[in-house]
PDB file of C-alpha atoms in Angstrom:
ATOM      1  CA  MET M 128     118.432  83.498 104.577  1.00 54.00           C
ATOM      2  CA  SER M 129     117.243  86.421 102.642  1.00 57.00           C
ATOM      3  CA  LYS M 130     114.943  89.218 104.114  1.00 59.00           C
ATOM      4  CA  ALA M 131     112.125  88.113 101.854  1.00 60.00           C
ATOM      5  CA  LYS M 132     112.276  84.561 102.920  1.00 56.00           C
ATOM      6  CA  LEU M 133     112.634  85.456 106.563  1.00 55.00           C
ATOM      7  CA  ALA M 134     109.288  87.658 106.051  1.00 59.00           C
ATOM      8  CA  LEU M 135     107.651  84.734 104.325  1.00 57.00           C
ATOM      9  CA  LEU M 136     108.800  82.469 107.311  1.00 55.00           C
ATOM     10  CA  SER M 137     107.038  84.882 109.863  1.00 60.00           C
ATOM     11  CA  TRP M 138     103.714  84.783 107.831  1.00 59.00           C
ATOM     12  CA  ALA M 139     104.056  81.011 107.452  1.00 56.00           C
ATOM     13  CA  LEU M 140     104.366  80.558 111.145  1.00 55.00           C
ATOM     14  CA  LEU M 141     101.533  82.757 111.770  1.00 62.00           C
ATOM     15  CA  PHE M 142      99.305  80.618 109.572  1.00 65.00           C
ATOM     16  CA  CYS M 143     100.782  77.324 111.130  1.00 60.00           C
ATOM     17  CA  THR M 144      99.774  78.635 114.465  1.00 62.00           C
ATOM     18  CA  ILE M 145      96.184  79.602 113.432  1.00 65.00           C
ATOM     19  CA  ALA M 146      95.679  76.278 111.670  1.00 60.00           C
ATOM     20  CA  SER M 147      96.639  74.351 114.807  1.00 58.00           C
ATOM     21  CA  GLY M 148      94.326  76.247 117.040  1.00 55.00           C
ATOM     22  CA  ALA M 149      97.310  76.961 119.269  1.00 41.00           C
ATOM     23  CA  GLN M 150      97.105  80.826 119.350  1.00 44.00           C
ATOM     24  CA  THR M 151      93.989  81.042 121.851  1.00 43.00           C
ATOM     25  CA  ALA M 152      95.739  78.220 123.887  1.00 41.00           C
ATOM     26  CA  VAL M 153      99.008  79.758 124.325  1.00 38.00           C
ATOM     27  CA  ALA M 154      97.572  83.297 125.351  1.00 42.00           C
ATOM     28  CA  GLN M 155      95.213  81.434 127.902  1.00 42.00           C
ATOM     29  CA  ALA M 156      98.137  79.232 129.224  1.00 38.00           C
ATOM     30  CA  THR M 157     100.754  81.733 129.339  1.00 39.00           C
ATOM     31  CA  PRO M 158     101.510  82.527 133.093  1.00 42.00           C
ATOM     32  CA  LYS M 159     102.157  86.073 134.253  1.00 45.00           C
ATOM     33  CA  PRO M 160     105.797  86.619 135.110  1.00 47.00           C
ATOM     34  CA  THR M 161     106.916  86.809 138.812  1.00 45.00           C
ATOM     35  CA  PRO M 162     109.481  89.081 140.165  1.00 49.00           C
ATOM     36  CA  SER M 163     112.880  87.489 140.649  1.00 48.00           C
ATOM     37  CA  ALA M 164     115.929  88.690 142.193  1.00 49.00           C
ATOM     38  CA  THR M 165     117.955  86.535 140.002  1.00 54.00           C
ATOM     39  CA  PRO M 166     118.327  87.370 136.387  1.00 56.00           C
ATOM     40  CA  ALA M 167     116.998  84.536 133.978  1.00 58.00           C
ATOM     41  CA  ALA M 168     119.751  82.466 132.707  1.00 60.00           C
ATOM     42  CA  SER M 169     120.605  82.496 128.812  1.00 60.00           C
ATOM     43  CA  PRO M 170     119.947  79.370 126.901  1.00 55.00           C
ATOM     44  CA  ALA M 171     123.691  78.780 126.360  1.00 57.00           C
ATOM     45  CA  ALA M 172     124.327  79.094 130.210  1.00 61.00           C
ATOM     46  CA  THR M 173     121.425  76.650 131.000  1.00 65.00           C
ATOM     47  CA  HIS M 174     122.546  74.190 128.383  1.00 67.00           C
ATOM     48  CA  PRO M 175     126.374  74.098 127.888  1.00 67.00           C
ATOM     49  CA  ASN M 176     126.160  72.636 124.402  1.00 71.00           C
ATOM     50  CA  ALA M 177     123.781  75.252 123.010  1.00 72.00           C
ATOM     51  CA  THR M 178     124.796  78.158 120.784  1.00 74.00           C
ATOM     52  CA  LEU M 179     123.143  81.216 120.021  1.00 74.00           C
ATOM     53  CA  ASN M 180     122.826  82.311 116.170  1.00 71.00           C
ATOM     54  CA  ALA M 181     121.487  85.537 114.835  1.00 73.00           C
ATOM     55  CA  VAL M 182     118.423  85.122 112.778  1.00 68.00           C
ATOM     56  CA  ASP M 183     119.402  87.265 109.580  1.00 70.00           C
ATOM     57  CA  SER M 184     120.703  87.037 106.144  1.00 70.00           C
ATOM     58  CA  SER M 185     123.770  85.172 107.118  1.00 74.00           C
ATOM     59  CA  LEU M 186     121.871  82.247 108.187  1.00 70.00           C
ATOM     60  CA  PRO M 187     122.121  79.353 105.728  1.00 75.00           C
ATOM     61  CA  ASN M 188     118.837  77.636 104.195  1.00 73.00           C
ATOM     62  CA  ASP M 189     117.381  74.939 105.837  1.00 70.00           C
ATOM     63  CA  PRO M 190     115.757  72.137 103.985  1.00 71.00           C
ATOM     64  CA  GLY M 191     112.856  71.484 106.600  1.00 67.00           C
ATOM     65  CA  VAL M 192     112.185  75.170 106.587  1.00 63.00           C
ATOM     66  CA  ASP M 193     112.193  75.214 102.818  1.00 61.00           C
ATOM     67  CA  GLU M 194     109.679  72.375 102.692  1.00 62.00           C
ATOM     68  CA  MET M 195     107.438  74.298 105.267  1.00 61.00           C
ATOM     69  CA  LEU M 196     107.570  77.294 103.190  1.00 61.00           C
ATOM     70  CA  GLY M 197     106.560  75.632 100.128  1.00 63.00           C
ATOM     71  CA  ALA M 198     103.230  74.534 101.634  1.00 66.00           C
ATOM     72  CA  TYR M 199     102.365  78.063 103.033  1.00 63.00           C
ATOM     73  CA  SER M 200     103.859  80.273 100.582  1.00 66.00           C
ATOM     74  CA  PRO M 201     100.558  80.367  98.399  1.00 72.00           C
ATOM     75  CA  LYS M 202      98.620  81.310 101.167  1.00 74.00           C
ATOM     76  CA  VAL M 203     101.005  84.043 102.193  1.00 75.00           C
ATOM     77  CA  ARG M 204     101.256  85.334  98.570  1.00 81.00           C
ATOM     78  CA  ALA M 205      97.314  85.297  98.475  1.00 81.00           C
ATOM     79  CA  LEU M 206      97.282  88.142 101.088  1.00 88.00           C
ATOM     80  CA  ASP M 207      98.507  90.635  98.252  1.00 89.00           C
ATOM     81  CA  THR M 208      95.001  89.727  96.719  1.00 94.00           C
ATOM     82  CA  VAL M 209      93.105  93.063  96.165  1.00 96.00           C
ATOM     83  CA  ILE M 210      89.562  92.646  97.413  1.00 96.00           C
ATOM     84  CA  GLY M 211      88.290  96.241  97.114  1.00 96.00           C
ATOM     85  CA  LYS M 212      88.671 100.028  96.846  1.00 95.00           C
ATOM     86  CA  LEU M 213      89.016 102.539  99.806  1.00 96.00           C
ATOM     87  CA  LYS M 214      88.069 106.167  99.209  1.00 95.00           C
ATOM     88  CA  GLY M 215      89.589 108.295 102.027  1.00 95.00           C
ATOM     89  CA  ASP M 216      92.154 106.982 104.929  1.00 96.00           C
ATOM     90  CA  LEU M 217      90.594 104.760 107.677  1.00 96.00           C
ATOM     91  CA  LYS M 218      91.972 105.998 110.759  1.00 95.00           C
ATOM     92  CA  LYS M 219      91.851 105.137 114.372  1.00 94.00           C
ATOM     93  CA  GLY M 220      90.559 107.954 116.587  1.00 88.00           C
ATOM     94  CA  SER M 221      89.870 108.362 120.263  1.00 86.00           C
ATOM     95  CA  ILE M 222      86.230 107.259 121.364  1.00 90.00           C
ATOM     96  CA  GLY M 223      84.717 104.580 118.689  1.00 90.00           C
ATOM     97  CA  SER M 224      88.290 104.191 116.984  1.00 92.00           C
ATOM     98  CA  GLY M 225      87.574 106.573 114.447  1.00 93.00           C
ATOM     99  CA  SER M 226      86.470 105.831 110.659  1.00 95.00           C
ATOM    100  CA  LEU M 227      88.496 102.449 111.173  1.00 96.00           C
ATOM    101  CA  GLY M 228      86.399 101.399 114.015  1.00 96.00           C
ATOM    102  CA  ASN M 229      83.037 102.491 112.069  1.00 96.00           C
ATOM    103  CA  PHE M 230      84.228 100.452 109.036  1.00 97.00           C
ATOM    104  CA  VAL M 231      84.583  97.142 111.216  1.00 97.00           C
ATOM    105  CA  THR M 232      81.454  97.492 113.193  1.00 97.00           C
ATOM    106  CA  ASP M 233      79.373  98.460 110.130  1.00 97.00           C
ATOM    107  CA  GLY M 234      80.817  95.454 108.468  1.00 98.00           C
ATOM    108  CA  MET M 235      80.084  93.201 111.142  1.00 98.00           C
ATOM    109  CA  ARG M 236      76.425  94.330 111.449  1.00 98.00           C
ATOM    110  CA  ALA M 237      75.988  94.078 107.870  1.00 97.00           C
ATOM    111  CA  GLN M 238      77.325  90.463 107.685  1.00 97.00           C
ATOM    112  CA  ALA M 239      75.384  89.448 110.752  1.00 98.00           C
ATOM    113  CA  SER M 240      72.198  90.772 109.327  1.00 97.00           C
ATOM    114  CA  GLU M 241      72.747  88.753 106.070  1.00 96.00           C
ATOM    115  CA  LYS M 242      73.813  85.676 107.793  1.00 96.00           C
ATOM    116  CA  LEU M 243      70.718  85.822 109.936  1.00 97.00           C
ATOM    117  CA  GLY M 244      68.228  86.799 107.628  1.00 97.00           C
ATOM    118  CA  THR M 245      67.003  89.815 109.542  1.00 96.00           C
ATOM    119  CA  PRO M 246      68.283  93.422 110.183  1.00 96.00           C
ATOM    120  CA  ILE M 247      70.520  93.557 113.129  1.00 97.00           C
ATOM    121  CA  LEU M 248      70.518  97.086 115.175  1.00 97.00           C
ATOM    122  CA  LEU M 249      73.668  97.016 116.944  1.00 98.00           C
ATOM    123  CA  ALA M 250      77.155  95.623 116.798  1.00 98.00           C
ATOM    124  CA  VAL M 251      80.012  96.277 119.349  1.00 98.00           C
ATOM    125  CA  THR M 252      83.610  95.205 119.685  1.00 97.00           C
ATOM    126  CA  ASN M 253      86.697  96.235 121.682  1.00 96.00           C
ATOM    127  CA  SER M 254      88.991  98.916 119.989  1.00 95.00           C
ATOM    128  CA  GLY M 255      92.184  96.948 121.363  1.00 94.00           C
ATOM    129  CA  GLY M 256      91.207  94.100 118.703  1.00 94.00           C
ATOM    130  CA  LEU M 257      92.015  96.618 116.002  1.00 96.00           C
ATOM    131  CA  ARG M 258      95.789  96.257 115.250  1.00 94.00           C
ATOM    132  CA  ARG M 259      96.267  99.047 112.679  1.00 95.00           C
ATOM    133  CA  ASN M 260      96.089 102.577 113.118  1.00 95.00           C
ATOM    134  CA  THR M 261      95.220 103.344 109.488  1.00 96.00           C
ATOM    135  CA  ILE M 262      94.554 101.988 106.315  1.00 97.00           C
ATOM    136  CA  PRO M 263      95.505 104.476 103.356  1.00 96.00           C
ATOM    137  CA  GLU M 264      93.198 105.297 100.442  1.00 96.00           C
ATOM    138  CA  GLY M 265      93.320 103.044  97.429  1.00 96.00           C
ATOM    139  CA  ASP M 266      93.260  99.293  97.278  1.00 96.00           C
ATOM    140  CA  ILE M 267      92.331  97.171 100.186  1.00 96.00           C
ATOM    141  CA  SER M 268      93.992  93.614 100.105  1.00 96.00           C
ATOM    142  CA  LEU M 269      93.507  90.620 102.192  1.00 95.00           C
ATOM    143  CA  ARG M 270      96.906  91.649 104.062  1.00 94.00           C
ATOM    144  CA  ASP M 271      95.271  94.790 105.230  1.00 96.00           C
ATOM    145  CA  ILE M 272      92.291  93.066 106.750  1.00 97.00           C
ATOM    146  CA  PHE M 273      94.558  90.142 108.435  1.00 95.00           C
ATOM    147  CA  GLU M 274      96.973  92.969 109.777  1.00 95.00           C
ATOM    148  CA  LEU M 275      93.948  94.935 111.099  1.00 96.00           C
ATOM    149  CA  LEU M 276      92.288  91.695 112.687  1.00 96.00           C
ATOM    150  CA  PRO M 277      94.963  89.035 113.401  1.00 93.00           C
ATOM    151  CA  PHE M 278      92.974  87.201 116.192  1.00 92.00           C
ATOM    152  CA  GLU M 279      90.590  84.319 115.498  1.00 91.00           C
ATOM    153  CA  ASN M 280      87.847  86.166 117.117  1.00 96.00           C
ATOM    154  CA  ALA M 281      84.414  84.804 115.999  1.00 97.00           C
ATOM    155  CA  LEU M 282      81.059  86.714 115.531  1.00 98.00           C
ATOM    156  CA  VAL M 283      78.159  85.939 118.058  1.00 98.00           C
ATOM    157  CA  ALA M 284      74.693  86.881 118.223  1.00 98.00           C
ATOM    158  CA  PHE M 285      72.885  87.366 121.500  1.00 98.00           C
ATOM    159  CA  ASP M 286      69.748  89.139 122.935  1.00 98.00           C
ATOM    160  CA  LEU M 287      69.719  91.732 125.763  1.00 98.00           C
ATOM    161  CA  THR M 288      66.635  93.777 126.945  1.00 98.00           C
ATOM    162  CA  GLY M 289      66.581  97.498 126.232  1.00 97.00           C
ATOM    163  CA  ASP M 290      68.131  98.339 129.800  1.00 97.00           C
ATOM    164  CA  GLN M 291      70.704  95.874 129.354  1.00 98.00           C
ATOM    165  CA  VAL M 292      71.741  97.547 125.947  1.00 98.00           C
ATOM    166  CA  MET M 293      71.937 100.786 127.771  1.00 97.00           C
ATOM    167  CA  GLU M 294      74.253  99.102 130.273  1.00 97.00           C
ATOM    168  CA  LEU M 295      76.405  97.729 127.457  1.00 98.00           C
ATOM    169  CA  MET M 296      76.722 101.148 125.873  1.00 98.00           C
ATOM    170  CA  ARG M 297      77.905 102.527 129.133  1.00 97.00           C
ATOM    171  CA  VAL M 298      80.672  99.906 129.058  1.00 97.00           C
ATOM    172  CA  VAL M 299      81.525 100.778 125.559  1.00 97.00           C
ATOM    173  CA  VAL M 300      81.824 104.440 126.017  1.00 97.00           C
ATOM    174  CA  SER M 301      83.945 104.034 129.460  1.00 96.00           C
ATOM    175  CA  HIS M 302      86.320 101.810 127.332  1.00 95.00           C
ATOM    176  CA  ARG M 303      86.229 104.139 124.436  1.00 95.00           C
ATOM    177  CA  ASP M 304      85.423 101.115 122.255  1.00 97.00           C
ATOM    178  CA  VAL M 305      83.451 100.502 119.015  1.00 97.00           C
ATOM    179  CA  GLN M 306      79.843 100.367 117.928  1.00 98.00           C
ATOM    180  CA  SER M 307      77.551 100.522 114.994  1.00 97.00           C
ATOM    181  CA  GLY M 308      73.849 101.199 115.098  1.00 97.00           C
ATOM    182  CA  MET M 309      73.564 103.927 117.590  1.00 97.00           C
ATOM    183  CA  ARG M 310      74.037 107.555 118.410  1.00 97.00           C
ATOM    184  CA  VAL M 311      75.440 107.800 121.911  1.00 97.00           C
ATOM    185  CA  LYS M 312      75.584 111.068 123.896  1.00 96.00           C
ATOM    186  CA  TYR M 313      78.680 111.060 126.243  1.00 96.00           C
ATOM    187  CA  ARG M 314      80.599 113.431 128.583  1.00 95.00           C
ATOM    188  CA  ILE M 315      84.063 113.437 130.330  1.00 94.00           C
ATOM    189  CA  ASN M 316      83.496 113.559 134.291  1.00 92.00           C
ATOM    190  CA  SER M 317      85.569 115.242 136.903  1.00 90.00           C
ATOM    191  CA  GLU M 318      87.961 112.056 136.966  1.00 90.00           C
ATOM    192  CA  LYS M 319      88.694 112.298 133.143  1.00 90.00           C
ATOM    193  CA  GLN M 320      86.447 109.227 132.646  1.00 93.00           C
ATOM    194  CA  PHE M 321      83.965 108.877 129.675  1.00 95.00           C
ATOM    195  CA  GLU M 322      80.460 108.367 130.672  1.00 96.00           C
ATOM    196  CA  ALA M 323      77.428 107.544 128.408  1.00 96.00           C
ATOM    197  CA  GLU M 324      74.425 109.991 129.077  1.00 96.00           C
ATOM    198  CA  GLY M 325      72.173 108.466 126.674  1.00 96.00           C
ATOM    199  CA  ALA M 326      71.721 106.280 123.495  1.00 98.00           C
ATOM    200  CA  ARG M 327      69.246 105.848 120.563  1.00 98.00           C
ATOM    201  CA  PHE M 328      69.264 103.517 117.560  1.00 97.00           C
ATOM    202  CA  ILE M 329      69.736 104.879 114.152  1.00 96.00           C
ATOM    203  CA  LEU M 330      67.185 103.521 111.852  1.00 90.00           C
ATOM    204  CA  ASP M 331      66.988 104.639 108.155  1.00 86.00           C
ATOM    205  CA  GLY M 332      68.752 107.908 109.218  1.00 84.00           C
ATOM    206  CA  PHE M 333      66.022 108.579 111.974  1.00 92.00           C
ATOM    207  CA  GLU M 334      66.784 108.185 115.559  1.00 96.00           C
ATOM    208  CA  LYS M 335      64.651 105.715 117.883  1.00 96.00           C
ATOM    209  CA  ASP M 336      64.463 105.505 121.626  1.00 97.00           C
ATOM    210  CA  ILE M 337      65.660 102.378 123.149  1.00 97.00           C
ATOM    211  CA  ASP M 338      62.410 100.351 124.680  1.00 97.00           C
ATOM    212  CA  PRO M 339      63.606  99.116 128.151  1.00 94.00           C
ATOM    213  CA  ALA M 340      61.353  96.111 127.980  1.00 91.00           C
ATOM    214  CA  ALA M 341      62.196  95.112 124.427  1.00 97.00           C
ATOM    215  CA  THR M 342      64.537  92.400 123.350  1.00 97.00           C
ATOM    216  CA  TYR M 343      67.179  93.249 121.022  1.00 98.00           C
ATOM    217  CA  THR M 344      69.728  91.242 118.960  1.00 98.00           C
ATOM    218  CA  VAL M 345      73.208  92.259 119.501  1.00 98.00           C
ATOM    219  CA  ILE M 346      76.487  91.263 117.509  1.00 98.00           C
ATOM    220  CA  SER M 347      79.757  91.070 119.185  1.00 98.00           C
ATOM    221  CA  ILE M 348      82.801  88.754 119.524  1.00 97.00           C
ATOM    222  CA  ASP M 349      83.240  85.459 121.454  1.00 96.00           C
ATOM    223  CA  TYR M 350      86.297  87.031 123.349  1.00 95.00           C
ATOM    224  CA  LEU M 351      84.004  89.566 124.982  1.00 96.00           C
ATOM    225  CA  LEU M 352      81.436  86.887 125.995  1.00 93.00           C
ATOM    226  CA  ASN M 353      84.059  84.663 127.325  1.00 91.00           C
ATOM    227  CA  VAL M 354      86.484  87.167 129.035  1.00 89.00           C
ATOM    228  CA  THR M 355      85.805  86.769 132.937  1.00 86.00           C
ATOM    229  CA  GLY M 356      86.150  89.641 135.613  1.00 88.00           C
ATOM    230  CA  SER M 357      85.678  92.404 132.860  1.00 91.00           C
ATOM    231  CA  ASP M 358      83.176  95.159 132.751  1.00 94.00           C
ATOM    232  CA  TYR M 359      81.810  93.530 129.467  1.00 95.00           C
ATOM    233  CA  ALA M 360      81.415  90.115 131.382  1.00 91.00           C
ATOM    234  CA  ALA M 361      79.104  91.966 134.031  1.00 91.00           C
ATOM    235  CA  VAL M 362      76.587  92.800 131.390  1.00 96.00           C
ATOM    236  CA  LEU M 363      76.877  90.008 128.941  1.00 94.00           C
ATOM    237  CA  LYS M 364      76.665  87.251 131.500  1.00 94.00           C
ATOM    238  CA  LYS M 365      72.871  88.274 131.347  1.00 96.00           C
ATOM    239  CA  ALA M 366      72.697  87.777 127.764  1.00 97.00           C
ATOM    240  CA  ALA M 367      70.089  85.362 126.386  1.00 97.00           C
ATOM    241  CA  ASN M 368      69.734  83.176 123.283  1.00 97.00           C
ATOM    242  CA  ILE M 369      73.465  83.087 122.485  1.00 97.00           C
ATOM    243  CA  ARG M 370      74.345  81.905 119.224  1.00 97.00           C
ATOM    244  CA  PRO M 371      77.620  81.691 117.095  1.00 97.00           C
ATOM    245  CA  LEU M 372      77.604  82.712 113.474  1.00 97.00           C
ATOM    246  CA  ASN M 373      80.291  80.231 112.522  1.00 96.00           C
ATOM    247  CA  LEU M 374      82.186  83.196 111.100  1.00 96.00           C
ATOM    248  CA  THR M 375      85.338  84.921 112.143  1.00 97.00           C
ATOM    249  CA  MET M 376      85.429  88.567 112.396  1.00 97.00           C
ATOM    250  CA  ARG M 377      88.151  88.673 109.864  1.00 97.00           C
ATOM    251  CA  ASP M 378      86.278  86.576 107.539  1.00 97.00           C
ATOM    252  CA  GLY M 379      83.329  88.650 107.980  1.00 98.00           C
ATOM    253  CA  ILE M 380      85.121  92.057 107.287  1.00 98.00           C
ATOM    254  CA  THR M 381      86.717  90.268 104.205  1.00 97.00           C
ATOM    255  CA  ASN M 382      83.094  89.248 102.855  1.00 97.00           C
ATOM    256  CA  TYR M 383      81.972  92.739 103.620  1.00 98.00           C
ATOM    257  CA  VAL M 384      84.517  94.557 101.565  1.00 97.00           C
ATOM    258  CA  LYS M 385      83.864  92.013  98.478  1.00 96.00           C
ATOM    259  CA  ALA M 386      80.100  92.570  98.972  1.00 96.00           C
ATOM    260  CA  GLU M 387      80.373  96.148  98.994  1.00 95.00           C
ATOM    261  CA  THR M 388      82.707  96.233  96.000  1.00 94.00           C
ATOM    262  CA  ALA M 389      80.685  93.787  93.854  1.00 94.00           C
ATOM    263  CA  ALA M 390      77.541  96.052  94.814  1.00 94.00           C
ATOM    264  CA  GLY M 391      79.669  99.052  93.349  1.00 92.00           C
ATOM    265  CA  ARG M 392      79.587 101.026  96.586  1.00 89.00           C
ATOM    266  CA  GLY M 393      83.268 100.533  97.438  1.00 86.00           C
ATOM    267  CA  ILE M 394      84.330 101.454 100.965  1.00 94.00           C
ATOM    268  CA  LYS M 395      84.243 105.011 102.307  1.00 92.00           C
ATOM    269  CA  SER M 396      85.916 106.660 105.389  1.00 91.00           C
ATOM    270  CA  THR M 397      83.101 107.502 107.455  1.00 88.00           C
ATOM    271  CA  LEU M 398      82.481 109.920 110.604  1.00 89.00           C
ATOM    272  CA  ASP M 399      78.841 110.090 111.248  1.00 91.00           C
ATOM    273  CA  CYS M 400      78.570 111.377 114.658  1.00 91.00           C
ATOM    274  CA  ARG M 401      77.592 108.169 116.184  1.00 94.00           C
ATOM    275  CA  PHE M 402      79.273 109.461 119.318  1.00 95.00           C
ATOM    276  CA  VAL M 403      78.113 113.032 120.277  1.00 94.00           C
ATOM    277  CA  PHE M 404      80.205 114.836 122.782  1.00 93.00           C
ATOM    278  CA  ASP M 405      78.283 116.889 125.569  1.00 93.00           C
ATOM    279  CA  LYS M 406      80.759 119.807 125.911  1.00 89.00           C
ATOM    280  CA  ALA M 407      78.427 121.532 128.437  1.00 89.00           C
ATOM    281  CA  ALA M 408      78.381 118.556 130.919  1.00 88.00           C
ATOM    282  CA  SER M 409      82.033 118.019 130.461  1.00 87.00           C
ATOM    283  CA  GLY M 410      83.772 121.170 131.664  1.00 77.00           C
ATOM    284  CA  THR M 411      86.360 120.983 128.684  1.00 70.00           C
ATOM    285  CA  ALA M 412      86.785 122.942 125.813  1.00 59.00           C
ATOM    286  CA  GLU M 413      88.161 119.961 123.705  1.00 74.00           C
ATOM    287  CA  GLU M 414      86.126 117.560 121.868  1.00 76.00           C
ATOM    288  CA  PRO M 415      87.881 114.040 121.787  1.00 81.00           C
ATOM    289  CA  ALA M 416      88.636 113.115 118.092  1.00 72.00           C
ATOM    290  CA  GLN M 417      86.271 110.250 116.752  1.00 72.00           C
TER     291      GLN M 417
END
């Protein structure tokens, strides 16, 4: 089996997994490993009639695999479709995941605003869900977006009070996660932890204070709402009016790139100081890279 066919097979299996909805079920059902004094037996030792074969170019073609590849090959090849242009590299940073995190949350907020028919002031997600460290300047393909966002996370809207929004921003900063719509001032405490000191909305280039009693619509992903026992769960369990947008995060960002390209704006690598480091309150001379 050629290297090209092996690569095609890996992508086809991923599409097959997504289509069957097995990815989430497997992640939830997989038990944590338990310590054992006895090494696990190999498949050949457990099953005397089993043989172990290397999966490489020496493996002969299998008609069943070829049939499956025939069904999924068009989807895999479609990943090379160019959907936009990027000016400057998108890169992960420390807090806020740099220009890459800005790109994703800006796209989430733009797509949610279009979907809901009203401007959305804040979008939040976790930096761990961004699975590429950089996207280089030039063409942006569907493969770039798929590799960046391989999970089937879906966009969700919910309402928080101003006080709860500030609680959420404290969690975002402490986890060095990603947001669009606010300018957040933060420091690094004596235990080397990141702490939010304050946050203000950015509206048309101007900053606006959070009204503690007002209600704000926030966009995030279903994973953060559903994960139990996390810092996010402690805040988001208070959310009201939760409604799914019936749009995966990956499709939302794909649509965002296409829309920006169609409007002639393209995609730019942007660092806009949405996280402001309070050096005086941190006792450190080095500012974390955005």
